[in-house]
Coordinates of C-alpha atoms in Angstrom, one line a residue:
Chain A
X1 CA -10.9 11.4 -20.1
X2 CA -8.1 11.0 -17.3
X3 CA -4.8 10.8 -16.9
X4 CA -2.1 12.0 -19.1
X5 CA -4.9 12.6 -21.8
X6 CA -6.7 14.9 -19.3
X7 CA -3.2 16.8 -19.0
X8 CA -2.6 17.2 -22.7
X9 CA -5.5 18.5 -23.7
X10 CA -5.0 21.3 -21.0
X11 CA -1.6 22.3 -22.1
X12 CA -1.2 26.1 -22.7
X13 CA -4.9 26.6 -22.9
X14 CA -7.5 27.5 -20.3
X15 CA -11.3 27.3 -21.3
X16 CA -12.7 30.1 -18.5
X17 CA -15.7 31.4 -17.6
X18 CA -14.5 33.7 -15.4
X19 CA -13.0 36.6 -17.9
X20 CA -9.7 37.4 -19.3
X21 CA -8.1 40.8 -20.6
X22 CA -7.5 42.3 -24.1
X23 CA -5.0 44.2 -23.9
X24 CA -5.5 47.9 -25.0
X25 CA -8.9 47.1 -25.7
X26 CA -11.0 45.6 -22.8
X27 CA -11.6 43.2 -20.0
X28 CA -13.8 40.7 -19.3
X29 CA -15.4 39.9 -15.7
X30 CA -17.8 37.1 -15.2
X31 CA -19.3 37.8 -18.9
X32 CA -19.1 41.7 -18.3
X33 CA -17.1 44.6 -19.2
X34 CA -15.4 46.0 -15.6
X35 CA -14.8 49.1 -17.1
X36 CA -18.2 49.9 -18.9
X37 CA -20.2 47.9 -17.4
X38 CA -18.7 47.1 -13.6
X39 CA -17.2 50.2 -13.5
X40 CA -20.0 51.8 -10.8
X41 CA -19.8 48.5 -8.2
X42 CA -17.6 49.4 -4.9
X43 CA -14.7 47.2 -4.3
X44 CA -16.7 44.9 -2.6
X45 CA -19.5 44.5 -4.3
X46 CA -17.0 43.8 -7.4
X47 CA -15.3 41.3 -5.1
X48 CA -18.2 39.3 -4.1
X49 CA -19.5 39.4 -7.7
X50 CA -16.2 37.8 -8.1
X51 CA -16.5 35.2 -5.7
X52 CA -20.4 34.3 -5.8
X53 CA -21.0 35.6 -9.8
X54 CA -24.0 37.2 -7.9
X55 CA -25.2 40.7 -6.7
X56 CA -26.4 41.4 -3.5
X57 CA -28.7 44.2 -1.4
X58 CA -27.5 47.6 -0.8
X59 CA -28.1 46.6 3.1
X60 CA -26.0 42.7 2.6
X61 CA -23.3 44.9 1.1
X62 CA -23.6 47.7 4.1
X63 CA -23.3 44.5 6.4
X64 CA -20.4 43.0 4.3
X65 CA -18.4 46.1 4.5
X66 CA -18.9 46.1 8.4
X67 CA -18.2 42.7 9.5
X68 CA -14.4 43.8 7.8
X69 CA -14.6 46.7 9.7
X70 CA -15.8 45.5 13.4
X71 CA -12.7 43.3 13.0
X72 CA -10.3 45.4 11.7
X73 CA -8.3 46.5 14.9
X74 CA -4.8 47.8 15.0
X75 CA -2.7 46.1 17.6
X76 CA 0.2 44.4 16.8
X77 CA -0.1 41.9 20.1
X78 CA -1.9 40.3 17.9
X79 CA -0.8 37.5 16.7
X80 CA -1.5 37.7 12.9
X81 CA -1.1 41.7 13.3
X82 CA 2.2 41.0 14.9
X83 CA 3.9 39.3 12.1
X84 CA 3.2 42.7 9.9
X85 CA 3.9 44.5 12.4
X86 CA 7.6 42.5 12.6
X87 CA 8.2 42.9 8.5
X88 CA 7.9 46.6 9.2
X89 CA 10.7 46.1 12.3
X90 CA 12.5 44.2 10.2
X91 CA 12.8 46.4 7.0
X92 CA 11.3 44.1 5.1
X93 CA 8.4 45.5 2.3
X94 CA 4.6 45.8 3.2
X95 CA 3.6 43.3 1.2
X96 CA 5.4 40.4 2.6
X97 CA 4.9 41.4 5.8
X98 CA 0.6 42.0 5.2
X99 CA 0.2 39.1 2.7
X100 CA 2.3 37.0 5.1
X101 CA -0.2 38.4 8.4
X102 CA -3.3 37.2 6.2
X103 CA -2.1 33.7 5.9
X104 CA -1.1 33.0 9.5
X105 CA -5.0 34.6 9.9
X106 CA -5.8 31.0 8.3
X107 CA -5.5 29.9 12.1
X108 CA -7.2 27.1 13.9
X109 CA -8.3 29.3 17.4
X110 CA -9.5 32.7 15.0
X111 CA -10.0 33.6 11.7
X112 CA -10.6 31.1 8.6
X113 CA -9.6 27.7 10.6
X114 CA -12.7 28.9 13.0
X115 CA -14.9 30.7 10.2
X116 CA -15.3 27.3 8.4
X117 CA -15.7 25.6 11.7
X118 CA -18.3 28.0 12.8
X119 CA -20.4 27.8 9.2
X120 CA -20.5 24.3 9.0
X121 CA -21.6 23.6 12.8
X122 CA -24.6 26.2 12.4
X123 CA -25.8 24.0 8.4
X124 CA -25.1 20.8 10.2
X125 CA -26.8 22.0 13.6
X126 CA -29.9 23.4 11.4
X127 CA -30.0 19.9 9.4
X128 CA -29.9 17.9 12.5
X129 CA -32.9 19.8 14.6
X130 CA -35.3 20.3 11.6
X131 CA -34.9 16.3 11.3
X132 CA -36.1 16.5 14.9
X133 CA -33.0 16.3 16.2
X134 CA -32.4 18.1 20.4
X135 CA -30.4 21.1 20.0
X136 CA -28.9 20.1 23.3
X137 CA -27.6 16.8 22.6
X138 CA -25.8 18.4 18.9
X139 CA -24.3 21.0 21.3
X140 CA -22.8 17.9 23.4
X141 CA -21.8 16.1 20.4
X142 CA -20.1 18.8 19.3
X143 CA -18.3 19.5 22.2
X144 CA -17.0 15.2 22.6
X145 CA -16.4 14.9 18.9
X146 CA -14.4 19.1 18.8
X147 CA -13.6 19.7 22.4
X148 CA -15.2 23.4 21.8
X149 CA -18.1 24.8 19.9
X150 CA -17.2 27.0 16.2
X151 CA -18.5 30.5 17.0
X152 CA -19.3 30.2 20.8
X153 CA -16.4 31.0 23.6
X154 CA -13.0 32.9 22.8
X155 CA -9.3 32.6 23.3
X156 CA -8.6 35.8 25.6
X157 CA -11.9 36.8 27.0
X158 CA -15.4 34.8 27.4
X159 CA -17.5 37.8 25.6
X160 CA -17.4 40.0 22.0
X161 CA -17.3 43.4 22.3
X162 CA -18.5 43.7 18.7
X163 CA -21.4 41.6 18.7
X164 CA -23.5 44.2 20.4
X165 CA -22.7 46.9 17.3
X166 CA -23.0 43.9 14.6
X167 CA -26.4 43.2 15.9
X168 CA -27.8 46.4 16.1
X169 CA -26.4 46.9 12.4
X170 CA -28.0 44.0 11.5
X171 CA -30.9 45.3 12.8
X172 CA -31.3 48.4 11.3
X173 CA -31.0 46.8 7.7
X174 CA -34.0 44.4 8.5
X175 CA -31.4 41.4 8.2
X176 CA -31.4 39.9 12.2
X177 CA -34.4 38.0 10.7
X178 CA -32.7 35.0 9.6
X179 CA -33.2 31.3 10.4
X180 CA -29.3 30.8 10.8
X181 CA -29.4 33.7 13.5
X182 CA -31.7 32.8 15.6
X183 CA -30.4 28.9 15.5
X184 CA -26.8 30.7 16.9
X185 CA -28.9 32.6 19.3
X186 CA -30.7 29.4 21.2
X187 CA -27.3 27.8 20.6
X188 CA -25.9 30.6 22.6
X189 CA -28.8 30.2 24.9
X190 CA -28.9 26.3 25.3
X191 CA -25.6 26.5 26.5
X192 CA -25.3 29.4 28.7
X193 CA -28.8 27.2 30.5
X194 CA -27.0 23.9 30.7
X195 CA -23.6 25.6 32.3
X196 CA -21.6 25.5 29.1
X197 CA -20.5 29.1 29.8
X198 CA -19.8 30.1 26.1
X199 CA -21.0 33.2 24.7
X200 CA -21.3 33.5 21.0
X201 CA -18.2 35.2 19.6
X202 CA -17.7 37.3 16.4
X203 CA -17.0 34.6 14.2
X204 CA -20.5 32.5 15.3
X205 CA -22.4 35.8 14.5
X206 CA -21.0 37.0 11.2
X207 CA -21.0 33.0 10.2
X208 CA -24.9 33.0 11.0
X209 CA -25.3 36.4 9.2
X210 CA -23.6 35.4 6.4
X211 CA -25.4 32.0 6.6
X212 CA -28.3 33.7 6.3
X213 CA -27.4 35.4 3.4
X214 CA -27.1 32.4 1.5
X215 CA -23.1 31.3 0.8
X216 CA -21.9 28.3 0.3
X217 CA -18.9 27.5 2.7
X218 CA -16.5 28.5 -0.2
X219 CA -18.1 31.6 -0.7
X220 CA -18.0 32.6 2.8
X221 CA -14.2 31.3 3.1
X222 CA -13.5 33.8 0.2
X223 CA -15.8 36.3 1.4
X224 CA -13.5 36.7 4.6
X225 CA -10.3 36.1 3.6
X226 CA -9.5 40.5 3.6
X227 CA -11.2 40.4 7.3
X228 CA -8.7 41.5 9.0
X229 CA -6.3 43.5 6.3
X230 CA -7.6 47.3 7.5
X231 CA -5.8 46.7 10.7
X232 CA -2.5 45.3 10.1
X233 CA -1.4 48.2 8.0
X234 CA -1.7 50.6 10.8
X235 CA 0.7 48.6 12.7
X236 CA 3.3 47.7 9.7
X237 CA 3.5 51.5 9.4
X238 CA 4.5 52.0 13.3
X239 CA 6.9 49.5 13.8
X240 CA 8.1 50.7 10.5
X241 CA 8.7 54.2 11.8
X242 CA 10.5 53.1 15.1
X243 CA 14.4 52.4 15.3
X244 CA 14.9 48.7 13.3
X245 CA 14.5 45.7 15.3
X246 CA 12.7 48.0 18.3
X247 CA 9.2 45.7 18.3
X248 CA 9.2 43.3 21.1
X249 CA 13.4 42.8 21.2
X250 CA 13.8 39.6 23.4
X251 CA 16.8 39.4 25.9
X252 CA 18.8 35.6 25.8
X253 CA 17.4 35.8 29.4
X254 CA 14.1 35.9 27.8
X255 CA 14.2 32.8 26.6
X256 CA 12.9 30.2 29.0
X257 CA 14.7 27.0 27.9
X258 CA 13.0 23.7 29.2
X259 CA 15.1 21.2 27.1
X260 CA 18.1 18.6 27.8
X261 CA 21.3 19.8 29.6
X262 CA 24.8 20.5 27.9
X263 CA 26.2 17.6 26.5
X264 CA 28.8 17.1 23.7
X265 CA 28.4 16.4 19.8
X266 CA 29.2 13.1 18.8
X267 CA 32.1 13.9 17.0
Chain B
X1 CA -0.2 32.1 26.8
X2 CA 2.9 33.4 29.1
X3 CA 5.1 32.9 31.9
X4 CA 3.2 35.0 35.0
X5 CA 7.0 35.6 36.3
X6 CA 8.0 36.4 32.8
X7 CA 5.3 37.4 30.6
X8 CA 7.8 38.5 28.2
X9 CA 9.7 35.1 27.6
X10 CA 9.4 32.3 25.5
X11 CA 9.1 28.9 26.4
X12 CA 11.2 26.5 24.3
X13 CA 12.3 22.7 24.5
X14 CA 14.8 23.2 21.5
X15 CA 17.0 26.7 21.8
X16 CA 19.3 28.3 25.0
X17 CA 21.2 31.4 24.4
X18 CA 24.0 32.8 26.6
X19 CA 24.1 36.3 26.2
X20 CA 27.5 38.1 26.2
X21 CA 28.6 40.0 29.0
X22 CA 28.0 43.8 27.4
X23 CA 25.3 42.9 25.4
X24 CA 22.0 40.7 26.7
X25 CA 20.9 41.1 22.9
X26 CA 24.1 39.3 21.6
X27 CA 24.8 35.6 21.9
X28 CA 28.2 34.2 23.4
X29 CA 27.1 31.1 22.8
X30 CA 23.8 28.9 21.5
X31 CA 22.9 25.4 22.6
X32 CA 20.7 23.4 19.9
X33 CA 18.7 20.7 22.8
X34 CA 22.0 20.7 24.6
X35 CA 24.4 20.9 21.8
X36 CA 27.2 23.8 21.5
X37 CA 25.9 25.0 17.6
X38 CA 28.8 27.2 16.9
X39 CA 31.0 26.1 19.5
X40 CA 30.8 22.3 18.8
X41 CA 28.5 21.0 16.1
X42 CA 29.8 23.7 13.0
X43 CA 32.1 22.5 10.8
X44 CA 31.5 19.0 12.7
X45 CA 28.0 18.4 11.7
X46 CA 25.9 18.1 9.1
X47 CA 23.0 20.1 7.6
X48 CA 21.4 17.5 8.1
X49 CA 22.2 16.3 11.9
X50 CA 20.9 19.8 12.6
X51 CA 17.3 19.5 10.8
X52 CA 16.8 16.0 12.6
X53 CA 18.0 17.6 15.8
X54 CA 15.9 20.5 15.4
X55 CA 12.7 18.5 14.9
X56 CA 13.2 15.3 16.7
X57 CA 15.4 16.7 20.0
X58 CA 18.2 13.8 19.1
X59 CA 21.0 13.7 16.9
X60 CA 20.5 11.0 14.5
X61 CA 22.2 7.7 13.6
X62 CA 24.5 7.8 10.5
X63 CA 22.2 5.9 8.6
X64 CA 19.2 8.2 9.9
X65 CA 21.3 11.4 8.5
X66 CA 22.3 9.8 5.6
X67 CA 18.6 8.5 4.7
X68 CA 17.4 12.3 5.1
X69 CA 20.3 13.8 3.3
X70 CA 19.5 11.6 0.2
X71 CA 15.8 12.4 0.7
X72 CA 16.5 15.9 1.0
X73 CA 18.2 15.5 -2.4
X74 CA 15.3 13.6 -4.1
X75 CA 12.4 16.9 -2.8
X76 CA 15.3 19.8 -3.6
X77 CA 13.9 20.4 -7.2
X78 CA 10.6 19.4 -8.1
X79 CA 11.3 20.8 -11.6
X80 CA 9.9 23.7 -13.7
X81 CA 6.7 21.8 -14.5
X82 CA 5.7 21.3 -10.8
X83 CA 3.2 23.4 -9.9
X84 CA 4.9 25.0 -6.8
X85 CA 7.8 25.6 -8.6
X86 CA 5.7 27.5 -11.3
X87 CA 4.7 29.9 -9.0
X88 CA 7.9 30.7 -7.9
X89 CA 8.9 31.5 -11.4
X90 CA 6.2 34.1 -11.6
X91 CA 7.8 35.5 -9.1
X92 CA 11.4 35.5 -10.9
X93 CA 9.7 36.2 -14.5
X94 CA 8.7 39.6 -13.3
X95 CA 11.5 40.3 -10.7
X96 CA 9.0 40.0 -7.9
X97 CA 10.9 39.9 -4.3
X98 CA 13.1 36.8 -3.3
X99 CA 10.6 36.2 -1.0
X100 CA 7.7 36.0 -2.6
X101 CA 8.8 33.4 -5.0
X102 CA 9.6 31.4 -1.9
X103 CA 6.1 32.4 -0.4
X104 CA 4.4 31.8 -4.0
X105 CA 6.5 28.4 -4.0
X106 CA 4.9 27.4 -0.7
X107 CA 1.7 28.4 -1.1
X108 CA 1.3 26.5 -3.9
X109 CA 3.7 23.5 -2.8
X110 CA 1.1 23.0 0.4
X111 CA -1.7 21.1 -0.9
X112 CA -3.3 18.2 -1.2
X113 CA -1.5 17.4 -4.8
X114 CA 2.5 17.0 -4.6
X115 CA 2.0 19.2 -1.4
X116 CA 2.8 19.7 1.9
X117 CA -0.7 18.4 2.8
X118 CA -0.8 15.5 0.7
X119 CA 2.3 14.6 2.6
X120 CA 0.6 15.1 6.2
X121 CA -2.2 13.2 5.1
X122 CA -0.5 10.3 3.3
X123 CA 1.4 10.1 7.2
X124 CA -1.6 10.0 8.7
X125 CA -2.1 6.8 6.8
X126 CA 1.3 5.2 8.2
X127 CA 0.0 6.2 11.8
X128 CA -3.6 4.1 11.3
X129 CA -2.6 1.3 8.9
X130 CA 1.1 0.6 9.3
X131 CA 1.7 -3.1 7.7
X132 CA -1.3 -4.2 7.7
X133 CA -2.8 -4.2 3.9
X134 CA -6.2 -4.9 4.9
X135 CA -6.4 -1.5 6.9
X136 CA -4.9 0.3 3.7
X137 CA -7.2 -0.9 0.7
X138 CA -10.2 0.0 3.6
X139 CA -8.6 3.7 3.8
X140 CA -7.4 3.8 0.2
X141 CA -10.8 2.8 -1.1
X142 CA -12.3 6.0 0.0
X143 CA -12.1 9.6 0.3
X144 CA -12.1 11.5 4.1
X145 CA -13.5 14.5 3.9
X146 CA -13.0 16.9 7.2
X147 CA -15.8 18.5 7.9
X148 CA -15.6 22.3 8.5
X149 CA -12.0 22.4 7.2
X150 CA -10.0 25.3 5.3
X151 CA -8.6 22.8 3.1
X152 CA -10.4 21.5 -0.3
X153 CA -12.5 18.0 -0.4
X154 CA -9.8 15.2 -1.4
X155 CA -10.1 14.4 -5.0
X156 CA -7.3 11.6 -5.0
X157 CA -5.9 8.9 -2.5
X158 CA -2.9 10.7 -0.8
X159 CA 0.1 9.6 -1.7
X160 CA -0.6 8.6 -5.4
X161 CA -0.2 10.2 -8.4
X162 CA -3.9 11.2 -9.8
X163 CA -2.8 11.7 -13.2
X164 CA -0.3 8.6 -13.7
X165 CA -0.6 5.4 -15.5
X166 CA 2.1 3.3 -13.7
X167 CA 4.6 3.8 -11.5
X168 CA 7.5 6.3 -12.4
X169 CA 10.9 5.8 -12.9
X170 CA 12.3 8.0 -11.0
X171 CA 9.7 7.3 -7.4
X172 CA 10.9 3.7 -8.1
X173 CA 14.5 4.9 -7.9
X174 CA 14.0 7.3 -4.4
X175 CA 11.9 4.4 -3.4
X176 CA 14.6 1.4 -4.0
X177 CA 17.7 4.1 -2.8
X178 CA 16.0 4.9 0.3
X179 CA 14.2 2.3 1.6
X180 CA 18.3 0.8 1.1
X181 CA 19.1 2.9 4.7
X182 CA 17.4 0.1 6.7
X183 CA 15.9 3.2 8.7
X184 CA 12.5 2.2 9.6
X185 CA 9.9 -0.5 8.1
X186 CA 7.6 1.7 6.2
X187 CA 9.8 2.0 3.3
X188 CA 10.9 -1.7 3.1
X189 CA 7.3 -2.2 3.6
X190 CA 5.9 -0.2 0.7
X191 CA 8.6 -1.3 -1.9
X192 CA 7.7 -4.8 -1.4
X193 CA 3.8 -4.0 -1.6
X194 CA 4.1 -1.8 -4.0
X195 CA 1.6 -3.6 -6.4
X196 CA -0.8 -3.8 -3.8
X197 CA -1.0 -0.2 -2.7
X198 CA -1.5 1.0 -6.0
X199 CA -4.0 -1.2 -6.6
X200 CA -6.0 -0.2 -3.8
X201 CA -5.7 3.0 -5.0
X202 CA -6.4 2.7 -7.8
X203 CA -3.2 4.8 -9.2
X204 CA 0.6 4.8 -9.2
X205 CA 2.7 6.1 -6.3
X206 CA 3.6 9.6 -6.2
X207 CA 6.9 10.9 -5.0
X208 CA 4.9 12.1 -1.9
X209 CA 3.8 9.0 -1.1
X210 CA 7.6 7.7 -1.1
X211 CA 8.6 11.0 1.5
X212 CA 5.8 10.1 3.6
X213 CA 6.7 6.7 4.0
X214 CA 10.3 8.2 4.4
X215 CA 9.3 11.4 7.1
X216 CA 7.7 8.2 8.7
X217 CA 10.4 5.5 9.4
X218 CA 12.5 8.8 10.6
X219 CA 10.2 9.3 13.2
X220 CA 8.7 12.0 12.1
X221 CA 5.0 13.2 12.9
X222 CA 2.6 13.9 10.2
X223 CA 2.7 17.7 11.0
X224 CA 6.6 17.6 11.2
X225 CA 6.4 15.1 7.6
X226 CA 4.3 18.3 6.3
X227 CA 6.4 21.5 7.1
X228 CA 9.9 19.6 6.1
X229 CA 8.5 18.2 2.8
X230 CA 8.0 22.1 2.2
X231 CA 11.0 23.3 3.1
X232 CA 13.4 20.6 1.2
X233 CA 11.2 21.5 -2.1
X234 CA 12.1 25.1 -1.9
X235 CA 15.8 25.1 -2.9
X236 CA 14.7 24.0 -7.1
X237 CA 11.5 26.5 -6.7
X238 CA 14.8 29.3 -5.6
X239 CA 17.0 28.9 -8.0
X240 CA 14.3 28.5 -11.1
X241 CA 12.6 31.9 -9.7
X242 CA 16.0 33.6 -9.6
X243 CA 16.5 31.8 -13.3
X244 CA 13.5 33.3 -14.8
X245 CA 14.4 37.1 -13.5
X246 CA 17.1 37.8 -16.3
X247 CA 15.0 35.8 -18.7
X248 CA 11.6 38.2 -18.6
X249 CA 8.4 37.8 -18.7
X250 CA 8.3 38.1 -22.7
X251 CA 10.6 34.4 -22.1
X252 CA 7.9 32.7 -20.0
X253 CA 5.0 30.8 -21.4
X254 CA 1.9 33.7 -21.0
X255 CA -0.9 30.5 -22.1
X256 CA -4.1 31.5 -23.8
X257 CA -7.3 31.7 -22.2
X258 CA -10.8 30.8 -24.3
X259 CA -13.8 32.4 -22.8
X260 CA -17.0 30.2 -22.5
X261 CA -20.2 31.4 -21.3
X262 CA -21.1 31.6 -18.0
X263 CA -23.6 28.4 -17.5
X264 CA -26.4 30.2 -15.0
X265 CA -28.1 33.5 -15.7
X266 CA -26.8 36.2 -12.9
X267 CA -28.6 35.3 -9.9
X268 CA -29.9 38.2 -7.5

């Protein structure tokens, strides 16, 4: 069936296997009750129940949890931070200004636009050697075909400052073991011996953890799509509490024009 | 990522302020790429003359402003039953914000199916294959997939309508009106392959497919194509969410949902 046919039969009616609610009696999540039989999971266990239909490991969850929290930091230079940060400047509510702050996080240099990136270099990397492939040579490819390497290098600084506490988390709940994270470890290695100085960042790490874990690229986009909510709010609430309009206030000077000259409209 | 002299200023091609003499924060007077906005373009220009100027750093032809104006007409309302457009109404049904309809509206209105990126894609096209048929049934005949990208796996040739039989009325009638500006040769160019196309495709054109072709013989880039063809669809998703708001939610279709089974066992 296509076409209009497929569109009529939908009309009004979903068929879902996801749940729906009764109201003033109950509610259905993924075939079970959430408030009999859910009603012990923490938020993110119930979340990636949501997203996967699976449970995981009290230590995945632990580690779930804390990838949010590593990257959960509170300053509004920011850029995805910032434009919270500017709803609360500009009187506007919290949830336009956080909902708005975890779209522009879909970004091509951090967050989701890198995540993917990150996840499907390390399957397509792992693929490629255990055909035989040189780990090398899909590092240069990479680099010809992208320009830079998903999960390796960083926009302000070359270096993670929460790499070194994600690992030894990882560690203590017996999951650095994984194939996917040791592949981003000789990656990080291979390049930093052929003079490609990039360090693995956050987003290599968690993507090899989570890798590891065993999502599929959707999960994992779904999975970290709250990443960075726990420290926008923070600065919503400052700039919020300062005279309106007081977060970064740019001067006419301050804009540094670089386009054509005066001229008149065509009347 | 700034000026060293001034690390707190921001470079721009497009917008100059003067500031007024007892107020740096105030603007005497603002130049749009060279142009006096409030001293010499309002109540001279058009809407239009601006959005062209804004995006493509000249003022347009007559027939260039007069091509986008009707095209801006054809996007303004997609209509209640357009997706995008539906979401905006949740919005209004429930007296969520003003701006979350528009957010809701965009969201929705981005993607790969009436969206924004069905727009930037079908663009892309116009930048590869041009006139040349050949190069179109090659692209049209199969499916790019990005790999490693936030956006979904294609599921339809961009540009056409997935669901539609042939052609309808109303794309034939912003086709025929706006290729009629003479601006550009992808328009001409589709309207008198139009058969062709869609048979490479397998599927009528879509209304997209006729503001691509449109964003394209303006000049436009397929990133430029893909944040105006959002914006000119937001005025219908406005006014329907701010329609909905008196009406209720007990006036708004709630739909049923049938429960199936899930098809695995829980994994662990």
């Amino acid at each position: 069936m296509n076409g209009p046919s497929l569109l009529q039969e939908n009309v009004g009616v979903l068929k879902s296997r996801m749940g729906t609610f009764y109201p003033g009696s109950h509610v259905v999540f993924r075939g079970h009750d959430l408030h009999t039989e859910l009603n012990d999971m923490d938020w993110v266990e119930l979340y990636m129940f949501g997203v996967t239909g699976r449970r995981f490991s009290k230590e995945q969850l632990r580690l779930m949890h804390s990838i949010w929290t590593y990257t959960s930091y509170p300053d509004v230079r920011l850029w995805n931070n910032r434009v919270a940060a500017l709803a609360g400047s500009s009187r506007s509510t919290g949830t336009l200004g956080m909902a708005a702050a975890l779209a522009v996080s879909e970004a091509s240099i951090y967050g989701r636009g890198i995540d993917m990136r990150a996840y499907d270099f390390l399957h397509r990397t792992r693929r490629q050697v255990e055909a035989g492939g040189d780990l090398l040579e899909c590092i240069r490819l990479e680099l010809d075909e992208r320009r830079s390497v998903a999960g390796y290098g960083r926009p302000l600084v070359n270096g993670d400052e929460r790499n070194r506490h994600m690992l030894a988390l990882a560690k203590s709940l017996g999951l650095d073991q994984g194939h996917y994270l040791r592949l981003a470890m000789r990656i990080e290695e291979t390049m930093l011996g052929n003079r490609l100085r990039m360090k693995m960042n956050y987003a290599g790490l968690v993507a090899a953890l989570m890798a590891d874990i065993g999502f599929s690229p959707k999960e994992y986009y779904l999975y970290s799509f709250p990443a960075f909510l726990a420290g926008m709010s923070p600065c919503f609430i400052e700039a919020s509490e300062r005279p309106e309009g007081t977060l970064y206030p740019i001067p006419c000077t301050d804009i540094l024009y670089e386009g054509e000259s005066k001229r008149t409209w065509p009347k | 990522m700034s000026d060293e002299k001034k690390p707190h200023a921001i470079r721009t091609r497009i917008w100059r302020e003067e500031a007024e003499s007892d107020n740096p924060f105030a603007t005497r007077a603002a130049y749009c790429n060279g142009y006096d906005v409030y001293g010499e373009m309002l109540g001279h220009a058009r809407w239009v003359d601006m959005l062209y100027l804004l995006f493509r750093n000249e003022a347009p032809t007559a027939s260039q402003a007069d091509m986008l104006d009707s095209l801006a007409l054809a996007l303004a309302n997609p209509g209640p039953r357009d997706a995008s457009v539906h979401a905006a109404m949740c919005g209004g049904a429930c007296r969520s914000t003003a701006a979350s309809s528009l957010m809701a509206a965009l969201a929705v209105g981005a993607g790969q199916l009436a969206g924004g990126r069905e727009v930037f894609l079908a663009m892309e096209g116009w930048a590869l294959c041009g006139a040349d048929i050949g190069a179109w049934q090659q692209r049209l005949s199969g499916l790019t997939e990005i790999p490693g990208s936030i956006w979904p796996s294609p599921e339809h040739p961009p540009g056409f309508d997935p669901h539609g039989v042939s052609t309808a009325t109303t794309v034939k009638q912003t086709l025929s009106c706006l290729a009629g500006f003479g601006v550009g040769t992808c328009l001409p160019w589709l309207q008198n392959n139009l058969s062709a196309m869609e048979a490479a495709a397998g599927r009528p054109l879509a209304l997209s497919g006729v503001a691509a072709a449109a964003f394209a013989d303006l000049g436009f880039t397929p990133e430029q194509g893909e944040i105006l063809h959002l914006l000119l669809r937001l005025p219908g998703a406005a006014a329907h969410a701010l329609e909905q708001r008196p009406l209720g939610y007990k006036n708004f279709p709630f739909g049923t949902v049938e429960l199936v089974e899930e098809s695995g066992k829980e994994r662990t």
